[in-house]
Amino acid sequence: MASFRNVYTSLMLVIAKTTNKDLAREVSYLRVENQILRSKLPARIRLTQKEKSRLVRFAKNLGSSLNHLATIVHPGTIRRWIAESKNALGKVKSKRTGRKRTAIDIEKLILKLASQNNWGYTRILGELKKIGVESVTRNTVKNILKRNGYETGPERGPGTWDEFLKIHASSLWQSDFFSKKVVSKTGLRDLFVLAFLHVETRRVYLSPASYNPNETWVLEQAAAFKKHAGKEKLPCKVLMHDRDTKFSKAFDAAFETSKIEVKKSAFRSPNTCAFIERFVQTIKQECLESFVVFGRAHMDYLCDQFRQHYESERPHQSLENELPKRTKKSAKRRVKQPDVIRIGELNCKERLGGLLKHYSRKAA
């Protein structure tokens, strides 16, 4: 009898071990399959409250195994959900400490005052009290400003870069050089052009090309530009340029004597002069890179053709797809035209052998 019991016990142990091995294999397979499926899904998966509850129900007794099994969310997140579910059932009483958080509306008001003005936290606090908000302290205002990336003192300066552009755009110009390797009698040479761009209207002035943009030539272009701006009635109160050595002290002085403020961009900050930089990129990509240029006259012709196209025929997204230079005639014609147009009613004007195209309606 005892012998029979030993055999039976041994047999049950074998069956139990076999079952555990099979179960382990199944779990390993499911884990790999889950990892593969998870890799096909977005980086972040949003779960419903019902789905969270299901995860919590099956995860709460896993212990440290959760670290190896959880893939949809971080194991720490599931543990937090488990703790929150216990709190909801009243098993654990949470203790709230500290001051009550500032109302969302008041925080929005503080951020609005900070974004629209150059005030420090003390000035903002005074403005709040003036309109009857008495429950906010200095530290509260300071912490809200810090948390949202604002300086806490009035040393924020004259405002954001966007505010500066908005204030000065009507009289702000940006300037830069660009060059192109051209074929000359002596071989390939660099030919330089000095460009000026009016930020508000995107109107452009381009100098004649030069192989030798020395100080004398640069000063001549400065004088020609000021004359052009006056003739076109485009005010110039601020001129911005980068730190290219061709922008000499004499060049800056030529503008400062005319009561035009010259601002140099900071080191390694090309975005400061982003408008003129974008124009230079545009004229190169849409025009100059398509040609082998033969000498100065050819370069001047290409630049002038592109400037006319850029100002009078090419819509600009930053100007709500308007033209920098619209005539009263074209504006009137645009207002009266219907939305539907047949192909036969379309005109196409070409420049530079069809590289630059401009479409318009045929006259009725």
PDB file of C-alpha atoms in Angstrom, residues 65-280:
ATOM      1  CA  SER A  65       6.479  40.240 -12.108  1.00  0.00           C
ATOM      2  CA  LEU A  66       4.637  43.332 -13.272  1.00  0.00           C
ATOM      3  CA  ASN A  67       8.001  44.896 -14.196  1.00  0.00           C
ATOM      4  CA  HIS A  68       8.517  42.253 -16.898  1.00  0.00           C
ATOM      5  CA  LEU A  69       4.933  41.933 -18.106  1.00  0.00           C
ATOM      6  CA  ALA A  70       3.685  45.525 -18.463  1.00  0.00           C
ATOM      7  CA  THR A  71       4.193  46.946 -21.949  1.00  0.00           C
ATOM      8  CA  ILE A  72       1.184  49.143 -22.727  1.00  0.00           C
ATOM      9  CA  VAL A  73       2.019  51.563 -19.905  1.00  0.00           C
ATOM     10  CA  HIS A  74       4.883  51.857 -17.453  1.00  0.00           C
ATOM     11  CA  PRO A  75       4.682  49.466 -14.450  1.00  0.00           C
ATOM     12  CA  GLY A  76       4.804  52.477 -12.125  1.00  0.00           C
ATOM     13  CA  THR A  77       1.702  53.879 -13.800  1.00  0.00           C
ATOM     14  CA  ILE A  78      -0.216  50.648 -13.180  1.00  0.00           C
ATOM     15  CA  ARG A  79       0.892  50.669  -9.530  1.00  0.00           C
ATOM     16  CA  ARG A  80      -0.395  54.218  -9.221  1.00  0.00           C
ATOM     17  CA  TRP A  81      -3.738  53.123 -10.655  1.00  0.00           C
ATOM     18  CA  ILE A  82      -3.829  50.281  -8.139  1.00  0.00           C
ATOM     19  CA  ALA A  83      -3.218  52.724  -5.279  1.00  0.00           C
ATOM     20  CA  GLU A  84      -5.884  55.081  -6.619  1.00  0.00           C
ATOM     21  CA  SER A  85      -8.394  52.233  -6.842  1.00  0.00           C
ATOM     22  CA  LYS A  86      -7.714  51.395  -3.184  1.00  0.00           C
ATOM     23  CA  ASN A  87      -8.231  55.021  -2.230  1.00  0.00           C
ATOM     24  CA  ALA A  88     -11.524  55.044  -4.108  1.00  0.00           C
ATOM     25  CA  LEU A  89     -12.670  52.013  -2.095  1.00  0.00           C
ATOM     26  CA  GLY A  90     -11.742  53.747   1.154  1.00  0.00           C
ATOM     27  CA  LYS A  91      -8.984  51.262   2.044  1.00  0.00           C
ATOM     28  CA  VAL A  92      -6.351  53.979   2.145  1.00  0.00           C
ATOM     29  CA  LYS A  93      -7.102  57.522   3.256  1.00  0.00           C
ATOM     30  CA  SER A  94      -5.076  60.130   1.397  1.00  0.00           C
ATOM     31  CA  LYS A  95      -3.834  63.149   3.237  1.00  0.00           C
ATOM     32  CA  ARG A  96      -3.934  66.488   1.429  1.00  0.00           C
ATOM     33  CA  THR A  97      -1.234  68.919   2.427  1.00  0.00           C
ATOM     34  CA  GLY A  98      -0.237  72.400   1.347  1.00  0.00           C
ATOM     35  CA  ARG A  99      -2.185  75.389   0.031  1.00  0.00           C
ATOM     36  CA  LYS A 100      -5.152  75.058  -2.261  1.00  0.00           C
ATOM     37  CA  ARG A 101      -4.091  75.453  -5.889  1.00  0.00           C
ATOM     38  CA  THR A 102      -4.825  78.754  -7.602  1.00  0.00           C
ATOM     39  CA  ALA A 103      -7.984  78.739  -9.693  1.00  0.00           C
ATOM     40  CA  ILE A 104      -7.387  78.025 -13.377  1.00  0.00           C
ATOM     41  CA  ASP A 105      -9.087  81.257 -14.432  1.00  0.00           C
ATOM     42  CA  ILE A 106      -6.804  83.331 -12.218  1.00  0.00           C
ATOM     43  CA  GLU A 107      -3.730  81.532 -13.574  1.00  0.00           C
ATOM     44  CA  LYS A 108      -4.878  82.239 -17.135  1.00  0.00           C
ATOM     45  CA  LEU A 109      -5.347  85.883 -16.195  1.00  0.00           C
ATOM     46  CA  ILE A 110      -1.804  86.100 -14.794  1.00  0.00           C
ATOM     47  CA  LEU A 111      -0.371  84.553 -17.965  1.00  0.00           C
ATOM     48  CA  LYS A 112      -2.380  86.942 -20.123  1.00  0.00           C
ATOM     49  CA  LEU A 113      -1.003  89.951 -18.254  1.00  0.00           C
ATOM     50  CA  ALA A 114       2.532  88.542 -18.575  1.00  0.00           C
ATOM     51  CA  SER A 115       2.242  87.849 -22.309  1.00  0.00           C
ATOM     52  CA  GLN A 116       0.774  91.248 -23.179  1.00  0.00           C
ATOM     53  CA  ASN A 117       3.089  93.380 -21.031  1.00  0.00           C
ATOM     54  CA  ASN A 118       6.673  93.625 -19.793  1.00  0.00           C
ATOM     55  CA  TRP A 119       5.670  93.572 -16.133  1.00  0.00           C
ATOM     56  CA  GLY A 120       7.360  91.748 -13.281  1.00  0.00           C
ATOM     57  CA  TYR A 121       5.428  89.696 -10.740  1.00  0.00           C
ATOM     58  CA  THR A 122       4.996  92.672  -8.366  1.00  0.00           C
ATOM     59  CA  ARG A 123       3.405  94.785 -11.091  1.00  0.00           C
ATOM     60  CA  ILE A 124       1.119  91.892 -12.068  1.00  0.00           C
ATOM     61  CA  LEU A 125       0.135  91.403  -8.420  1.00  0.00           C
ATOM     62  CA  GLY A 126      -0.798  95.088  -8.182  1.00  0.00           C
ATOM     63  CA  GLU A 127      -2.897  94.856 -11.325  1.00  0.00           C
ATOM     64  CA  LEU A 128      -4.732  91.836  -9.908  1.00  0.00           C
ATOM     65  CA  LYS A 129      -5.519  93.635  -6.673  1.00  0.00           C
ATOM     66  CA  LYS A 130      -6.718  96.642  -8.644  1.00  0.00           C
ATOM     67  CA  ILE A 131      -9.375  94.508 -10.321  1.00  0.00           C
ATOM     68  CA  GLY A 132     -10.371  92.866  -7.052  1.00  0.00           C
ATOM     69  CA  VAL A 133      -8.304  89.644  -6.974  1.00  0.00           C
ATOM     70  CA  GLU A 134      -7.030  89.633  -3.376  1.00  0.00           C
ATOM     71  CA  SER A 135      -6.375  85.914  -2.768  1.00  0.00           C
ATOM     72  CA  VAL A 136      -3.126  85.678  -4.770  1.00  0.00           C
ATOM     73  CA  THR A 137       0.292  86.109  -3.112  1.00  0.00           C
ATOM     74  CA  ARG A 138       3.610  87.256  -4.560  1.00  0.00           C
ATOM     75  CA  ASN A 139       5.008  83.732  -4.536  1.00  0.00           C
ATOM     76  CA  THR A 140       1.943  82.406  -6.334  1.00  0.00           C
ATOM     77  CA  VAL A 141       2.396  84.871  -9.195  1.00  0.00           C
ATOM     78  CA  LYS A 142       6.141  84.193  -9.307  1.00  0.00           C
ATOM     79  CA  ASN A 143       5.673  80.413  -9.412  1.00  0.00           C
ATOM     80  CA  ILE A 144       3.050  80.615 -12.162  1.00  0.00           C
ATOM     81  CA  LEU A 145       5.386  82.734 -14.285  1.00  0.00           C
ATOM     82  CA  LYS A 146       8.303  80.343 -13.748  1.00  0.00           C
ATOM     83  CA  ARG A 147       6.201  77.276 -14.464  1.00  0.00           C
ATOM     84  CA  ASN A 148       5.135  78.714 -17.813  1.00  0.00           C
ATOM     85  CA  GLY A 149       8.550  79.939 -18.933  1.00  0.00           C
ATOM     86  CA  TYR A 150       8.231  83.659 -18.166  1.00  0.00           C
ATOM     87  CA  GLU A 151      10.851  85.762 -16.438  1.00  0.00           C
ATOM     88  CA  THR A 152       9.612  86.871 -13.029  1.00  0.00           C
ATOM     89  CA  GLY A 153      11.036  90.383 -13.187  1.00  0.00           C
ATOM     90  CA  PRO A 154      10.529  93.301 -15.548  1.00  0.00           C
ATOM     91  CA  GLU A 155      13.928  92.496 -17.067  1.00  0.00           C
ATOM     92  CA  ARG A 156      12.088  90.521 -19.753  1.00  0.00           C
ATOM     93  CA  GLY A 157      13.040  93.452 -21.972  1.00  0.00           C
ATOM     94  CA  PRO A 158      11.127  95.010 -24.847  1.00  0.00           C
ATOM     95  CA  GLY A 159       9.015  91.902 -25.419  1.00  0.00           C
ATOM     96  CA  THR A 160       9.209  88.881 -27.646  1.00  0.00           C
ATOM     97  CA  TRP A 161      10.800  88.830 -31.082  1.00  0.00           C
ATOM     98  CA  ASP A 162       7.341  88.579 -32.672  1.00  0.00           C
ATOM     99  CA  GLU A 163       6.262  91.708 -30.794  1.00  0.00           C
ATOM    100  CA  PHE A 164       9.358  93.563 -32.028  1.00  0.00           C
ATOM    101  CA  LEU A 165       8.605  92.612 -35.641  1.00  0.00           C
ATOM    102  CA  LYS A 166       4.951  93.575 -35.275  1.00  0.00           C
ATOM    103  CA  ILE A 167       5.845  97.001 -33.891  1.00  0.00           C
ATOM    104  CA  HIS A 168       8.638  97.805 -36.371  1.00  0.00           C
ATOM    105  CA  ALA A 169       7.633  95.848 -39.512  1.00  0.00           C
ATOM    106  CA  SER A 170       6.391  98.916 -41.411  1.00  0.00           C
ATOM    107  CA  SER A 171       9.808 100.583 -41.166  1.00  0.00           C
ATOM    108  CA  LEU A 172      12.087  97.553 -40.742  1.00  0.00           C
ATOM    109  CA  TRP A 173      14.471  96.362 -43.450  1.00  0.00           C
ATOM    110  CA  GLN A 174      16.833  93.394 -43.445  1.00  0.00           C
ATOM    111  CA  SER A 175      19.957  93.130 -45.585  1.00  0.00           C
ATOM    112  CA  ASP A 176      22.298  90.363 -46.682  1.00  0.00           C
ATOM    113  CA  PHE A 177      24.794  89.381 -49.373  1.00  0.00           C
ATOM    114  CA  PHE A 178      24.464  86.423 -51.688  1.00  0.00           C
ATOM    115  CA  SER A 179      26.836  85.146 -54.341  1.00  0.00           C
ATOM    116  CA  LYS A 180      26.957  82.935 -57.427  1.00  0.00           C
ATOM    117  CA  LYS A 181      29.899  81.381 -59.249  1.00  0.00           C
ATOM    118  CA  VAL A 182      29.807  82.728 -62.800  1.00  0.00           C
ATOM    119  CA  VAL A 183      31.759  82.126 -65.984  1.00  0.00           C
ATOM    120  CA  SER A 184      34.091  85.024 -66.780  1.00  0.00           C
ATOM    121  CA  LYS A 185      36.989  85.636 -69.158  1.00  0.00           C
ATOM    122  CA  THR A 186      39.380  84.519 -66.416  1.00  0.00           C
ATOM    123  CA  GLY A 187      37.394  81.435 -65.432  1.00  0.00           C
ATOM    124  CA  LEU A 188      34.904  80.823 -62.630  1.00  0.00           C
ATOM    125  CA  ARG A 189      34.537  83.764 -60.246  1.00  0.00           C
ATOM    126  CA  ASP A 190      32.258  84.693 -57.347  1.00  0.00           C
ATOM    127  CA  LEU A 191      29.796  87.454 -58.157  1.00  0.00           C
ATOM    128  CA  PHE A 192      28.131  89.223 -55.202  1.00  0.00           C
ATOM    129  CA  VAL A 193      24.767  90.986 -54.838  1.00  0.00           C
ATOM    130  CA  LEU A 194      23.576  93.029 -51.844  1.00  0.00           C
ATOM    131  CA  ALA A 195      19.865  92.554 -51.093  1.00  0.00           C
ATOM    132  CA  PHE A 196      17.499  94.649 -48.943  1.00  0.00           C
ATOM    133  CA  LEU A 197      14.016  93.406 -47.946  1.00  0.00           C
ATOM    134  CA  HIS A 198      11.158  95.398 -46.419  1.00  0.00           C
ATOM    135  CA  VAL A 199       9.664  93.122 -43.738  1.00  0.00           C
ATOM    136  CA  GLU A 200       6.050  94.310 -43.861  1.00  0.00           C
ATOM    137  CA  THR A 201       5.537  94.294 -47.641  1.00  0.00           C
ATOM    138  CA  ARG A 202       8.317  91.866 -48.719  1.00  0.00           C
ATOM    139  CA  ARG A 203       9.425  94.415 -51.308  1.00  0.00           C
ATOM    140  CA  VAL A 204      13.038  93.908 -52.365  1.00  0.00           C
ATOM    141  CA  TYR A 205      15.913  96.068 -53.554  1.00  0.00           C
ATOM    142  CA  LEU A 206      18.853  94.341 -55.269  1.00  0.00           C
ATOM    143  CA  SER A 207      22.174  96.004 -55.989  1.00  0.00           C
ATOM    144  CA  PRO A 208      24.073  95.563 -59.250  1.00  0.00           C
ATOM    145  CA  ALA A 209      26.409  92.545 -59.089  1.00  0.00           C
ATOM    146  CA  SER A 210      30.088  93.006 -58.249  1.00  0.00           C
ATOM    147  CA  TYR A 211      33.205  90.839 -58.315  1.00  0.00           C
ATOM    148  CA  ASN A 212      34.791  93.033 -55.663  1.00  0.00           C
ATOM    149  CA  PRO A 213      32.314  94.122 -52.960  1.00  0.00           C
ATOM    150  CA  ASN A 214      34.785  96.401 -51.157  1.00  0.00           C
ATOM    151  CA  GLU A 215      33.870  99.201 -48.777  1.00  0.00           C
ATOM    152  CA  THR A 216      33.589 101.819 -51.514  1.00  0.00           C
ATOM    153  CA  TRP A 217      31.157  99.674 -53.503  1.00  0.00           C
ATOM    154  CA  VAL A 218      29.125  98.800 -50.394  1.00  0.00           C
ATOM    155  CA  LEU A 219      28.765 102.478 -49.466  1.00  0.00           C
ATOM    156  CA  GLU A 220      27.563 103.252 -52.996  1.00  0.00           C
ATOM    157  CA  GLN A 221      24.874 100.583 -52.643  1.00  0.00           C
ATOM    158  CA  ALA A 222      23.830 101.956 -49.246  1.00  0.00           C
ATOM    159  CA  ALA A 223      23.277 105.389 -50.783  1.00  0.00           C
ATOM    160  CA  ALA A 224      21.397 103.894 -53.752  1.00  0.00           C
ATOM    161  CA  PHE A 225      19.161 101.886 -51.416  1.00  0.00           C
ATOM    162  CA  LYS A 226      18.215 104.911 -49.297  1.00  0.00           C
ATOM    163  CA  LYS A 227      17.325 106.799 -52.459  1.00  0.00           C
ATOM    164  CA  HIS A 228      15.214 103.848 -53.667  1.00  0.00           C
ATOM    165  CA  ALA A 229      13.356 103.508 -50.337  1.00  0.00           C
ATOM    166  CA  GLY A 230      12.499 107.200 -50.377  1.00  0.00           C
ATOM    167  CA  LYS A 231      11.296 107.050 -53.976  1.00  0.00           C
ATOM    168  CA  GLU A 232       9.063 104.038 -53.280  1.00  0.00           C
ATOM    169  CA  LYS A 233       7.785 105.630 -50.036  1.00  0.00           C
ATOM    170  CA  LEU A 234       8.885 102.647 -47.965  1.00  0.00           C
ATOM    171  CA  PRO A 235      10.101 104.066 -44.622  1.00  0.00           C
ATOM    172  CA  CYS A 236      13.342 102.802 -43.142  1.00  0.00           C
ATOM    173  CA  LYS A 237      13.831 103.372 -39.424  1.00  0.00           C
ATOM    174  CA  VAL A 238      15.624 100.133 -38.542  1.00  0.00           C
ATOM    175  CA  LEU A 239      18.065  98.121 -40.662  1.00  0.00           C
ATOM    176  CA  MET A 240      19.145  94.640 -39.601  1.00  0.00           C
ATOM    177  CA  HIS A 241      22.054  92.618 -40.959  1.00  0.00           C
ATOM    178  CA  ASP A 242      24.329  89.797 -39.852  1.00  0.00           C
ATOM    179  CA  ARG A 243      27.987  90.068 -38.854  1.00  0.00           C
ATOM    180  CA  ASP A 244      29.468  89.644 -42.323  1.00  0.00           C
ATOM    181  CA  THR A 245      32.689  91.687 -42.434  1.00  0.00           C
ATOM    182  CA  LYS A 246      31.515  93.368 -45.646  1.00  0.00           C
ATOM    183  CA  PHE A 247      29.063  95.269 -43.429  1.00  0.00           C
ATOM    184  CA  SER A 248      31.751  97.650 -42.211  1.00  0.00           C
ATOM    185  CA  LYS A 249      31.558 100.417 -39.616  1.00  0.00           C
ATOM    186  CA  ALA A 250      31.385 102.927 -42.452  1.00  0.00           C
ATOM    187  CA  PHE A 251      28.359 101.098 -43.863  1.00  0.00           C
ATOM    188  CA  ASP A 252      26.546 101.332 -40.513  1.00  0.00           C
ATOM    189  CA  ALA A 253      27.549 104.964 -40.126  1.00  0.00           C
ATOM    190  CA  ALA A 254      26.045 105.796 -43.541  1.00  0.00           C
ATOM    191  CA  PHE A 255      22.641 104.795 -42.152  1.00  0.00           C
ATOM    192  CA  GLU A 256      23.062 106.157 -38.643  1.00  0.00           C
ATOM    193  CA  THR A 257      23.783 109.619 -40.052  1.00  0.00           C
ATOM    194  CA  SER A 258      20.361 109.398 -41.724  1.00  0.00           C
ATOM    195  CA  LYS A 259      18.784 108.568 -38.320  1.00  0.00           C
ATOM    196  CA  ILE A 260      18.337 104.912 -39.258  1.00  0.00           C
ATOM    197  CA  GLU A 261      19.046 102.513 -36.395  1.00  0.00           C
ATOM    198  CA  VAL A 262      21.342  99.630 -37.364  1.00  0.00           C
ATOM    199  CA  LYS A 263      20.932  96.320 -35.523  1.00  0.00           C
ATOM    200  CA  LYS A 264      23.385  93.456 -35.924  1.00  0.00           C
ATOM    201  CA  SER A 265      22.183  89.921 -35.360  1.00  0.00           C
ATOM    202  CA  ALA A 266      23.637  87.987 -32.442  1.00  0.00           C
ATOM    203  CA  PHE A 267      26.360  85.437 -33.068  1.00  0.00           C
ATOM    204  CA  ARG A 268      25.115  82.120 -34.482  1.00  0.00           C
ATOM    205  CA  SER A 269      21.508  83.294 -34.741  1.00  0.00           C
ATOM    206  CA  PRO A 270      20.519  83.281 -38.442  1.00  0.00           C
ATOM    207  CA  ASN A 271      16.812  83.262 -37.540  1.00  0.00           C
ATOM    208  CA  THR A 272      17.132  86.865 -36.394  1.00  0.00           C
ATOM    209  CA  CYS A 273      17.316  87.889 -40.060  1.00  0.00           C
ATOM    210  CA  ALA A 274      15.011  85.124 -41.228  1.00  0.00           C
ATOM    211  CA  PHE A 275      13.123  87.189 -43.825  1.00  0.00           C
ATOM    212  CA  ILE A 276      16.128  88.157 -45.918  1.00  0.00           C
ATOM    213  CA  GLU A 277      17.670  84.716 -45.403  1.00  0.00           C
ATOM    214  CA  ARG A 278      14.486  83.168 -46.805  1.00  0.00           C
ATOM    215  CA  PHE A 279      14.544  85.488 -49.817  1.00  0.00           C
ATOM    216  CA  VAL A 280      18.156  84.559 -50.589  1.00  0.00           C
TER     217      VAL A 280
END
